[in-house]
Coordinates of C-alpha atoms in Angstrom, one line a residue:
Chain A
M1 CA -12.5 -19.7 0.8
A2 CA -9.5 -21.2 2.5
D3 CA -9.8 -24.8 3.6
E4 CA -9.5 -25.3 7.3
E5 CA -7.3 -28.3 6.6
S6 CA -4.8 -26.4 4.5
P7 CA -1.4 -25.7 6.1
A8 CA -1.3 -22.5 8.2
Y9 CA 1.0 -20.2 10.1
P10 CA 0.8 -20.6 13.9
K11 CA -1.7 -18.3 15.6
V12 CA 0.4 -16.3 18.0
P13 CA -0.7 -13.1 20.0
R14 CA 0.9 -10.7 17.5
S15 CA -0.8 -12.3 14.5
T16 CA -4.2 -13.0 16.0
I17 CA -7.2 -11.1 14.5
N18 CA -9.3 -10.0 17.5
R19 CA -11.8 -7.8 15.8
Y20 CA -14.1 -9.2 13.2
K21 CA -12.6 -12.7 13.9
P22 CA -14.2 -14.5 10.9
R23 CA -12.3 -12.1 8.6
G24 CA -9.0 -13.5 9.9
K25 CA -7.1 -16.1 7.8
Y26 CA -3.9 -18.0 8.8
D27 CA -3.6 -20.5 6.0
Y28 CA -0.6 -20.3 3.6
A29 CA -2.7 -20.0 0.4
S30 CA -4.7 -16.9 1.5
I31 CA -1.6 -15.1 2.8
H32 CA 0.8 -16.0 0.0
D33 CA -1.7 -15.1 -2.7
I34 CA -2.1 -11.6 -1.2
V35 CA 1.6 -11.0 -1.2
N36 CA 2.3 -12.4 -4.7
T37 CA -0.4 -10.3 -6.4
M38 CA 0.7 -7.0 -4.8
P39 CA 3.3 -5.0 -6.7
I40 CA 4.5 -3.1 -3.6
V41 CA 4.8 -4.3 0.1
H42 CA 5.7 -2.1 3.1
V43 CA 8.5 -3.3 5.3
S44 CA 8.8 -2.1 8.9
F45 CA 11.7 -2.8 11.3
P46 CA 13.0 -1.3 14.5
T47 CA 15.9 1.1 14.1
L48 CA 19.1 0.3 16.0
D49 CA 19.0 3.8 17.6
P50 CA 17.4 3.4 21.1
E51 CA 16.7 7.2 21.0
D52 CA 14.5 6.8 17.9
P53 CA 11.0 5.5 18.8
F54 CA 9.8 5.4 15.2
P55 CA 10.0 2.1 13.2
A56 CA 11.7 2.4 9.8
V57 CA 9.4 1.7 6.9
L58 CA 10.4 1.1 3.3
P59 CA 8.3 0.3 0.2
M60 CA 9.8 -2.8 -1.5
I61 CA 9.1 -5.5 -4.0
G62 CA 8.2 -8.7 -2.3
F63 CA 7.3 -12.2 -3.5
M64 CA 7.0 -15.6 -1.9
A65 CA 8.6 -18.8 -3.2
S66 CA 10.8 -21.6 -2.1
F67 CA 14.3 -22.0 -3.5
E68 CA 14.5 -25.5 -2.0
N69 CA 11.2 -26.5 -3.4
Q70 CA 10.8 -24.4 -6.6
A71 CA 7.6 -26.1 -7.7
A72 CA 5.9 -25.3 -4.4
G73 CA 2.3 -24.0 -4.7
L74 CA 0.9 -21.1 -2.7
D75 CA -0.4 -23.6 -0.1
E76 CA 3.0 -24.8 0.8
A77 CA 5.8 -23.4 3.0
L78 CA 7.4 -20.4 1.3
D79 CA 10.0 -17.8 2.1
L80 CA 9.5 -14.1 1.4
Y81 CA 12.1 -12.5 -0.9
L82 CA 12.5 -8.7 -0.9
H83 CA 14.1 -6.3 -3.3
G84 CA 14.1 -2.5 -3.1
Y85 CA 16.2 0.6 -3.8
V86 CA 16.6 2.0 -0.3
S87 CA 18.3 -1.1 0.8
S88 CA 21.7 -0.1 2.2
R89 CA 20.4 0.5 5.8
I90 CA 18.2 -2.6 5.9
M91 CA 21.0 -4.8 4.4
R92 CA 23.5 -3.6 7.0
L93 CA 21.0 -4.2 9.8
S94 CA 20.2 -7.7 8.6
K95 CA 23.9 -8.6 8.4
D96 CA 24.5 -7.3 12.0
G97 CA 21.6 -9.4 13.1
G98 CA 18.5 -8.1 14.9
S99 CA 17.5 -8.0 18.5
G100 CA 15.6 -11.3 18.3
A101 CA 16.9 -14.6 19.4
E102 CA 17.0 -15.9 15.8
K103 CA 19.5 -14.8 13.3
G104 CA 18.6 -11.9 11.0
L105 CA 16.7 -8.7 11.2
P106 CA 13.1 -8.9 12.5
L107 CA 10.8 -7.4 9.9
T108 CA 7.0 -6.9 9.7
V109 CA 5.8 -6.9 6.1
A110 CA 2.4 -5.6 5.0
A111 CA 0.5 -6.1 1.7
T112 CA -2.9 -4.7 1.2
H113 CA -5.3 -4.9 -1.8
L114 CA -8.2 -2.4 -1.9
D115 CA -11.1 -4.2 -3.5
G116 CA -13.8 -1.7 -3.1
L117 CA -15.5 1.2 -1.3
V118 CA -18.4 -0.1 0.8
L119 CA -21.1 2.7 1.0
A120 CA -23.6 2.2 3.9
L121 CA -26.5 4.3 5.1
T122 CA -24.4 5.9 7.8
P123 CA -20.7 7.1 7.7
N124 CA -20.0 4.7 10.7
S125 CA -21.0 1.6 8.7
H126 CA -18.9 2.5 5.7
S127 CA -16.0 0.2 5.0
Y128 CA -13.6 -1.1 2.4
N129 CA -13.5 -4.4 0.7
Y130 CA -9.9 -5.5 1.1
R131 CA -7.4 -8.3 1.4
S132 CA -4.6 -7.5 3.8
A133 CA -1.6 -9.7 4.9
I134 CA 0.8 -8.9 7.7
L135 CA 3.9 -11.2 8.0
H136 CA 6.6 -11.4 10.7
G137 CA 10.0 -12.9 10.0
Y138 CA 13.8 -12.7 10.2
A139 CA 15.7 -11.3 7.1
T140 CA 19.1 -12.2 5.9
P141 CA 20.8 -11.2 2.6
V142 CA 20.9 -13.9 -0.1
T143 CA 24.6 -14.6 -0.8
D144 CA 24.4 -17.9 -2.7
H145 CA 24.9 -17.1 -6.4
E146 CA 22.4 -19.7 -7.8
E147 CA 19.7 -18.6 -5.3
K148 CA 20.3 -15.0 -6.1
V149 CA 20.0 -15.4 -9.8
W150 CA 16.8 -17.5 -9.3
A151 CA 15.4 -14.8 -7.0
M152 CA 16.2 -12.1 -9.5
E153 CA 14.3 -14.0 -12.2
E154 CA 11.3 -14.6 -9.9
I155 CA 11.2 -10.9 -8.9
T156 CA 11.4 -9.7 -12.5
N157 CA 8.7 -12.1 -13.6
S158 CA 6.5 -11.2 -10.6
V159 CA 6.6 -7.6 -11.8
L160 CA 5.7 -8.5 -15.4
A161 CA 5.2 -12.2 -16.4
D162 CA 7.8 -13.5 -18.9
R163 CA 9.9 -10.4 -18.7
W164 CA 13.2 -12.1 -17.6
T165 CA 13.8 -14.0 -20.8
N166 CA 12.8 -11.0 -22.9
T167 CA 15.6 -8.8 -21.4
R168 CA 19.4 -8.8 -21.6
V169 CA 20.3 -11.7 -19.2
P170 CA 22.1 -13.2 -17.4
P171 CA 23.2 -10.3 -15.1
N172 CA 26.8 -9.4 -15.3
K173 CA 29.2 -9.5 -12.4
T174 CA 28.6 -5.8 -11.4
E175 CA 24.8 -6.4 -11.5
M176 CA 25.2 -9.5 -9.3
T177 CA 27.2 -7.5 -6.7
T178 CA 25.0 -4.4 -6.7
T179 CA 21.7 -6.2 -6.5
Q180 CA 20.8 -7.0 -3.0
I181 CA 18.0 -9.4 -2.1
L182 CA 16.7 -10.4 1.3
R183 CA 15.3 -13.8 2.3
V184 CA 12.8 -13.6 5.1
R185 CA 12.0 -16.7 7.1
I186 CA 8.4 -16.2 8.2
V187 CA 7.6 -17.0 11.8
S188 CA 4.0 -15.8 12.0
A189 CA 1.5 -14.2 9.6
S190 CA -2.2 -13.5 9.2
A191 CA -4.5 -12.1 6.6
K192 CA -7.7 -10.1 7.0
I193 CA -10.3 -10.2 4.2
R194 CA -13.5 -8.2 3.9
S195 CA -15.9 -8.7 1.0
G196 CA -19.5 -8.2 0.2
E197 CA -22.1 -5.5 0.7
P198 CA -22.5 -3.0 3.5
H199 CA -24.1 -4.0 6.8
D200 CA -26.3 -1.4 8.5
D201 CA -27.8 -1.2 11.9
R202 CA -31.4 -2.5 12.3
K203 CA -32.6 0.9 13.4
D204 CA -31.4 2.6 10.2
L205 CA -32.8 -0.2 8.1
K206 CA -36.3 0.5 9.5
D207 CA -36.2 4.1 8.3
E208 CA -37.6 3.7 4.8
E209 CA -37.9 7.4 4.1
M210 CA -34.2 7.9 4.8
R211 CA -33.3 4.7 2.8
K212 CA -35.0 6.2 -0.3
K213 CA -32.5 9.0 -0.2
V214 CA -29.2 7.3 0.7
W215 CA -27.8 5.1 -2.1
V216 CA -26.0 2.0 -0.7
G217 CA -23.7 -0.3 -2.5
V218 CA -20.1 -1.1 -3.4
V219 CA -17.7 0.7 -5.8
P220 CA -15.2 -2.1 -6.9
T221 CA -11.5 -1.0 -7.2
W222 CA -8.4 -2.6 -8.6
I223 CA -5.0 -1.7 -10.0
Q224 CA -5.4 -0.8 -13.6
Y225 CA -2.5 -1.2 -16.1
G226 CA -2.7 1.4 -19.0
E227 CA -1.4 1.4 -22.5
P228 CA 2.4 0.7 -22.5
K229 CA 4.4 3.7 -23.8
A230 CA 7.7 2.9 -25.6
C231 CA 10.5 5.1 -24.3
E232 CA 12.6 7.3 -26.6
Y233 CA 15.4 4.9 -27.1
N234 CA 13.3 1.8 -27.8
L235 CA 14.5 0.1 -30.9
A236 CA 12.3 -3.0 -30.5
G237 CA 9.2 -1.8 -32.4
N238 CA 5.7 -2.2 -31.1
V239 CA 4.6 -3.4 -27.7
P240 CA 5.3 -7.2 -27.6
D241 CA 2.5 -9.7 -27.2
Y242 CA 3.7 -10.9 -23.8
V243 CA 3.4 -7.3 -22.5
K244 CA 0.0 -6.9 -24.0
A245 CA -1.2 -10.3 -22.6
F246 CA 0.0 -9.3 -19.2
V247 CA -1.8 -5.9 -19.2
D248 CA -5.0 -7.4 -20.5
G249 CA -4.8 -10.4 -18.1
E250 CA -4.1 -8.3 -15.0
N251 CA -6.9 -5.8 -15.8
K252 CA -9.5 -8.6 -16.4
E253 CA -8.4 -10.4 -13.2
G254 CA -8.3 -7.2 -11.2
R255 CA -11.8 -6.3 -12.3
R256 CA -13.1 -9.8 -11.8
K257 CA -11.8 -10.1 -8.2
A258 CA -13.1 -6.6 -7.2
E259 CA -16.6 -7.3 -8.7
E260 CA -16.7 -10.8 -7.2
A261 CA -15.8 -9.2 -3.8
A262 CA -18.6 -6.6 -4.3
M263 CA -21.2 -9.4 -4.9
D264 CA -19.9 -11.8 -2.3
G265 CA -22.3 -13.0 0.4
G266 CA -19.5 -12.1 2.8
Chain B
M1 CA 7.5 20.2 -9.1
A2 CA 7.7 21.4 -5.5
D3 CA 8.9 24.9 -4.9
E4 CA 12.1 25.1 -2.9
E5 CA 10.5 28.1 -1.1
S6 CA 7.5 26.2 0.0
P7 CA 7.2 25.2 3.7
A8 CA 8.8 21.9 4.5
Y9 CA 9.4 19.3 7.2
P10 CA 12.8 19.4 8.9
K11 CA 15.3 17.1 7.3
V12 CA 16.4 14.8 10.1
P13 CA 18.5 11.6 9.8
R14 CA 15.4 9.2 10.0
S15 CA 13.7 11.1 7.1
T16 CA 16.6 11.9 4.9
I17 CA 16.6 10.2 1.5
N18 CA 20.2 9.0 0.9
R19 CA 19.8 7.0 -2.3
Y20 CA 18.7 8.8 -5.4
K21 CA 18.7 12.1 -3.4
P22 CA 17.0 14.2 -6.2
R23 CA 13.9 12.0 -5.7
G24 CA 13.6 13.1 -2.1
K25 CA 11.0 15.8 -1.2
Y26 CA 10.4 17.4 2.1
D27 CA 7.9 20.1 1.3
Y28 CA 4.4 20.0 2.7
A29 CA 2.6 20.0 -0.6
S30 CA 4.3 16.9 -2.1
I31 CA 3.9 14.9 1.1
H32 CA 0.3 15.9 2.0
D33 CA -0.8 15.3 -1.6
I34 CA 0.5 11.7 -1.6
V35 CA -1.3 10.9 1.7
N36 CA -4.6 12.6 0.8
T37 CA -4.9 10.8 -2.6
M38 CA -4.2 7.3 -1.1
P39 CA -7.2 5.4 0.2
I40 CA -5.1 3.2 2.5
V41 CA -2.0 4.0 4.6
H42 CA 0.1 1.6 6.6
V43 CA 0.7 2.5 10.2
S44 CA 3.7 1.0 12.1
F45 CA 4.4 1.4 15.8
P46 CA 6.6 -0.5 18.4
T47 CA 4.7 -2.9 20.6
L48 CA 4.9 -2.4 24.3
D49 CA 6.2 -6.0 24.7
P50 CA 10.0 -5.9 25.0
E51 CA 10.1 -9.6 24.0
D52 CA 8.5 -8.9 20.7
P53 CA 10.9 -7.5 18.1
F54 CA 8.4 -7.0 15.4
P55 CA 6.7 -3.6 14.9
A56 CA 2.9 -3.8 14.7
V57 CA 1.5 -2.7 11.4
L58 CA -2.1 -1.8 10.6
P59 CA -3.7 -0.7 7.3
M60 CA -5.9 2.4 8.1
I61 CA -7.6 5.3 6.5
G62 CA -5.6 8.5 6.8
F63 CA -6.0 12.1 5.7
M64 CA -4.3 15.4 6.5
A65 CA -6.1 18.5 7.5
S66 CA -6.0 21.2 10.2
F67 CA -8.9 21.6 12.6
E68 CA -7.5 24.9 13.8
N69 CA -7.1 26.1 10.2
Q70 CA -9.8 24.3 8.3
A71 CA -9.2 26.3 5.1
A72 CA -5.5 25.3 5.0
G73 CA -4.1 24.2 1.7
L74 CA -1.8 21.2 1.1
D75 CA 1.2 23.5 1.4
E76 CA 0.4 24.5 5.0
A77 CA 0.9 22.8 8.3
L78 CA -1.5 19.9 8.7
D79 CA -2.1 17.1 11.1
L80 CA -2.7 13.5 10.1
Y81 CA -6.0 11.9 11.1
L82 CA -6.3 8.1 11.2
H83 CA -9.4 5.9 11.3
G84 CA -9.4 2.1 11.1
Y85 CA -11.1 -1.0 12.3
V86 CA -8.3 -2.7 14.3
S87 CA -8.0 0.2 16.6
S88 CA -8.4 -1.1 20.1
R89 CA -4.7 -1.9 20.6
I90 CA -3.4 1.3 19.0
M91 CA -5.9 3.4 20.9
R92 CA -4.9 1.9 24.2
L93 CA -1.2 2.4 23.4
S94 CA -1.8 6.0 22.4
K95 CA -3.6 6.8 25.6
D96 CA -0.9 5.2 27.7
G97 CA 1.6 7.3 25.8
G98 CA 4.6 6.0 23.9
S99 CA 8.2 5.7 24.7
G100 CA 9.1 9.0 23.2
A101 CA 9.6 12.2 25.1
E102 CA 6.5 13.8 23.6
K103 CA 3.0 12.8 24.5
G104 CA 1.4 10.1 22.5
L105 CA 2.2 7.0 20.6
P106 CA 5.1 7.2 18.1
L107 CA 3.9 6.1 14.7
T108 CA 5.4 5.8 11.3
V109 CA 2.9 6.1 8.5
A110 CA 3.5 5.1 4.9
A111 CA 1.5 5.9 1.7
T112 CA 2.7 4.7 -1.6
H113 CA 1.2 5.2 -5.1
L114 CA 2.3 2.9 -7.9
D115 CA 2.4 5.0 -11.1
G116 CA 3.9 2.5 -13.5
L117 CA 6.2 -0.4 -14.4
V118 CA 9.5 0.9 -15.8
L119 CA 10.8 -1.7 -18.2
A120 CA 14.5 -1.4 -19.0
L121 CA 17.0 -3.4 -21.1
T122 CA 18.2 -5.4 -18.1
P123 CA 16.3 -6.7 -15.1
N124 CA 18.7 -4.6 -12.9
S125 CA 17.6 -1.3 -14.4
H126 CA 13.9 -2.1 -14.0
S127 CA 12.1 0.2 -11.7
Y128 CA 8.7 1.5 -10.7
N129 CA 7.3 5.0 -11.2
Y130 CA 6.0 5.8 -7.7
R131 CA 5.2 8.5 -5.2
S132 CA 5.9 7.4 -1.6
A133 CA 5.5 9.3 1.6
I134 CA 6.8 8.3 5.1
L135 CA 5.7 10.3 8.1
H136 CA 6.7 10.2 11.8
G137 CA 4.6 11.6 14.5
Y138 CA 2.9 11.2 17.9
A139 CA -0.7 10.0 18.0
T140 CA -3.4 10.8 20.5
P141 CA -7.1 10.0 20.4
V142 CA -9.4 12.9 19.3
T143 CA -11.8 13.5 22.3
D144 CA -13.2 16.9 21.5
H145 CA -16.8 16.4 20.1
E146 CA -16.6 19.2 17.5
E147 CA -13.2 18.1 16.2
K148 CA -14.3 14.4 16.1
V149 CA -17.5 15.2 14.0
W150 CA -15.4 17.4 11.7
A151 CA -12.8 14.6 11.3
M152 CA -15.5 12.0 10.6
E153 CA -16.9 14.2 7.9
E154 CA -13.4 14.8 6.4
I155 CA -12.6 11.1 6.5
T156 CA -15.9 10.1 4.9
N157 CA -15.5 12.7 2.1
S158 CA -11.9 11.6 1.6
V159 CA -13.1 8.1 0.7
L160 CA -15.8 9.4 -1.6
A161 CA -16.3 13.1 -2.3
D162 CA -19.6 14.6 -1.1
R163 CA -20.6 11.3 0.6
W164 CA -21.2 12.8 4.1
T165 CA -24.2 15.0 3.4
N166 CA -25.7 12.2 1.3
T167 CA -25.9 9.8 4.2
R168 CA -27.8 9.6 7.5
V169 CA -26.0 12.2 9.6
P170 CA -25.2 13.5 12.2
P171 CA -23.8 10.4 14.0
N172 CA -25.8 9.3 17.0
K173 CA -24.4 9.0 20.5
T174 CA -23.4 5.4 20.1
E175 CA -21.7 6.1 16.8
M176 CA -19.7 9.0 18.4
T177 CA -18.6 6.7 21.2
T178 CA -17.6 3.7 19.1
T179 CA -15.8 5.7 16.4
Q180 CA -12.2 6.2 17.3
I181 CA -10.0 8.7 15.5
L182 CA -6.3 9.5 16.1
R183 CA -4.7 12.8 15.5
V184 CA -1.0 12.5 14.7
R185 CA 1.3 15.6 15.2
I186 CA 3.9 15.1 12.5
V187 CA 7.5 15.7 13.6
S188 CA 9.3 14.6 10.4
A189 CA 8.4 13.3 7.0
S190 CA 9.8 12.8 3.5
A191 CA 8.5 11.7 0.1
K192 CA 10.3 9.9 -2.7
I193 CA 9.1 10.3 -6.2
R194 CA 10.3 8.5 -9.4
S195 CA 8.9 9.3 -12.8
G196 CA 9.9 9.0 -16.4
E197 CA 11.4 6.4 -18.7
P198 CA 14.0 3.8 -17.8
H199 CA 17.7 4.5 -17.5
D200 CA 20.0 1.9 -18.9
D201 CA 23.8 1.6 -18.7
R202 CA 25.9 3.0 -21.5
K203 CA 27.3 -0.4 -22.3
D204 CA 23.8 -1.9 -22.9
L205 CA 22.7 1.1 -24.9
K206 CA 25.6 0.5 -27.4
D207 CA 24.4 -3.1 -28.1
E208 CA 22.0 -2.3 -31.0
E209 CA 21.4 -6.0 -31.9
M210 CA 20.2 -6.6 -28.3
R211 CA 18.1 -3.4 -28.3
K212 CA 16.2 -4.5 -31.4
K213 CA 14.9 -7.4 -29.3
V214 CA 14.2 -5.9 -25.9
W215 CA 11.2 -3.6 -25.7
V216 CA 11.7 -0.7 -23.3
G217 CA 9.1 1.6 -21.9
V218 CA 6.6 2.2 -19.2
V219 CA 3.3 0.6 -18.3
P220 CA 1.3 3.3 -16.5
T221 CA -0.7 2.1 -13.5
W222 CA -3.4 3.6 -11.2
I223 CA -6.3 2.7 -9.0
Q224 CA -9.4 2.1 -11.1
Y225 CA -12.9 2.6 -9.8
G226 CA -15.4 0.2 -11.4
E227 CA -19.1 0.4 -12.0
P228 CA -20.9 1.0 -8.7
K229 CA -23.1 -2.0 -7.7
A230 CA -26.2 -1.3 -5.6
C231 CA -26.6 -3.6 -2.7
E232 CA -29.7 -5.8 -2.1
Y233 CA -31.3 -3.5 0.4
N234 CA -30.8 -0.3 -1.6
L235 CA -34.1 1.7 -2.0
A236 CA -32.5 4.8 -3.4
G237 CA -32.7 3.9 -7.1
N238 CA -29.9 4.4 -9.6
V239 CA -26.3 5.4 -8.9
P240 CA -26.4 9.1 -7.8
D241 CA -24.7 11.7 -9.9
Y242 CA -22.1 12.6 -7.2
V243 CA -21.0 8.9 -7.1
K244 CA -20.7 8.7 -10.9
A245 CA -18.8 12.0 -11.0
F246 CA -16.4 10.7 -8.3
V247 CA -15.7 7.5 -10.2
D248 CA -15.2 9.2 -13.5
G249 CA -13.1 11.9 -12.0
E250 CA -10.8 9.6 -10.1
N251 CA -10.3 7.3 -13.1
K252 CA -9.4 10.2 -15.4
E253 CA -7.1 11.8 -12.8
G254 CA -5.5 8.4 -12.0
R255 CA -4.8 7.7 -15.7
R256 CA -3.6 11.3 -16.3
K257 CA -1.1 11.2 -13.5
A258 CA 0.2 7.8 -14.4
E259 CA 0.6 8.7 -18.1
E260 CA 2.2 12.1 -17.2
A261 CA 4.7 10.2 -14.9
A262 CA 5.5 7.8 -17.8
M263 CA 6.2 10.7 -20.2
D264 CA 8.1 12.8 -17.6
G265 CA 11.6 13.9 -18.4
G266 CA 12.4 12.1 -15.1

């Protein structure tokens, strides 16, 4: 779907899709859309302990935007902002600087949407419909007050649209100090997208007797948002319209995208 | 929920939950359940290029079981089996052996379930209900024929219950050669689980005027499986009962877990 002409990340060895090349995407719009529609991303970074061979991995909230160009669309240059609970270690590492030549902690960030189970004639030809993005960049903590408040608002509204103005804001001094946000300057990125029906081997397709027994097709999948449950100390009455609208909108869009992927010529 | 007495992974520095300690779990059952109910895991490993500071990350299919003890439950010692498309690089690295003292490629594997949006009075107190597992281990390719066929069957049925026997099996020689499966011997692991309603600061809870305006509660979330769509070359008629049963079962269980998490004492 992405236009070849649209701005793209540089194709470097670490970001190049070598298997099923046509599924690889490097354009801003494809990659930014995957990140911004995913509630949780996985952030990997090398530990500073040379004795520990395992990368650290943290689930975090991530979204892409530009503080310098706040009206920027998904097809423009954006930074990745990260927010998460287990942040003390990653924050300390990013202040110390990473092992790379550029300032900041080198991070690899992954966001993957599961769009469907692809059921073929043979187990080997089974697959998923999915949209996956992997991004590489250098992370530094956001220290500027204005940028931090802006990022907190963007993060809150990325979790649930219009939530920020419907909460007790602005954050107080303690909240500003304890909230830690990372800005990641992306240096390379790619996406991989699979859609459509299964593809089986010619030999299996010729076996009509077997094909009458093995059902082939796609089971679409998406993130479903259920009925909002007020908590015990809620004094604000029924579920507000903006929450209902978000839940309905996400469910319709999730289903639509997954069903579109299932039917795609792809 | 996990029994303190149940077998657990060793608590080492890289796997220790330091923030919100009571959310940390080290027992087999909690960690294995998170992995085995997640259709996609993210696998991170250091690249062999010393000039590249970014860990490689691949989305893969993962499940935990024991070939030596096939009847093992989730609360027993299990290995992690991985299957994925972009496997040539990871397979090569795991054959070469990693930088660790033990044989195999050191991997960090992450599986995260989003169970709900936790909406508090202030953006700072917002959270997710989630179940996240991070595992560390050494990966080697499965070469034994019997173990490989067994793992392929387990993987296929972990994607959709009872699928294996309802497809064209056993795999032929080419399929056995081209399918690559990694077995990961886990050396450390932990899970982090958050459930229940939001927790707000005392000061905000005293502000009754504000509380009448800000709705607080939880929006449960889960992976929804939609209506299966037969593909164009399907000759097997309507959606089979085992596929319908899987879709219905997963949707009921996903909703139940997310709603239970929302109502949990936390």
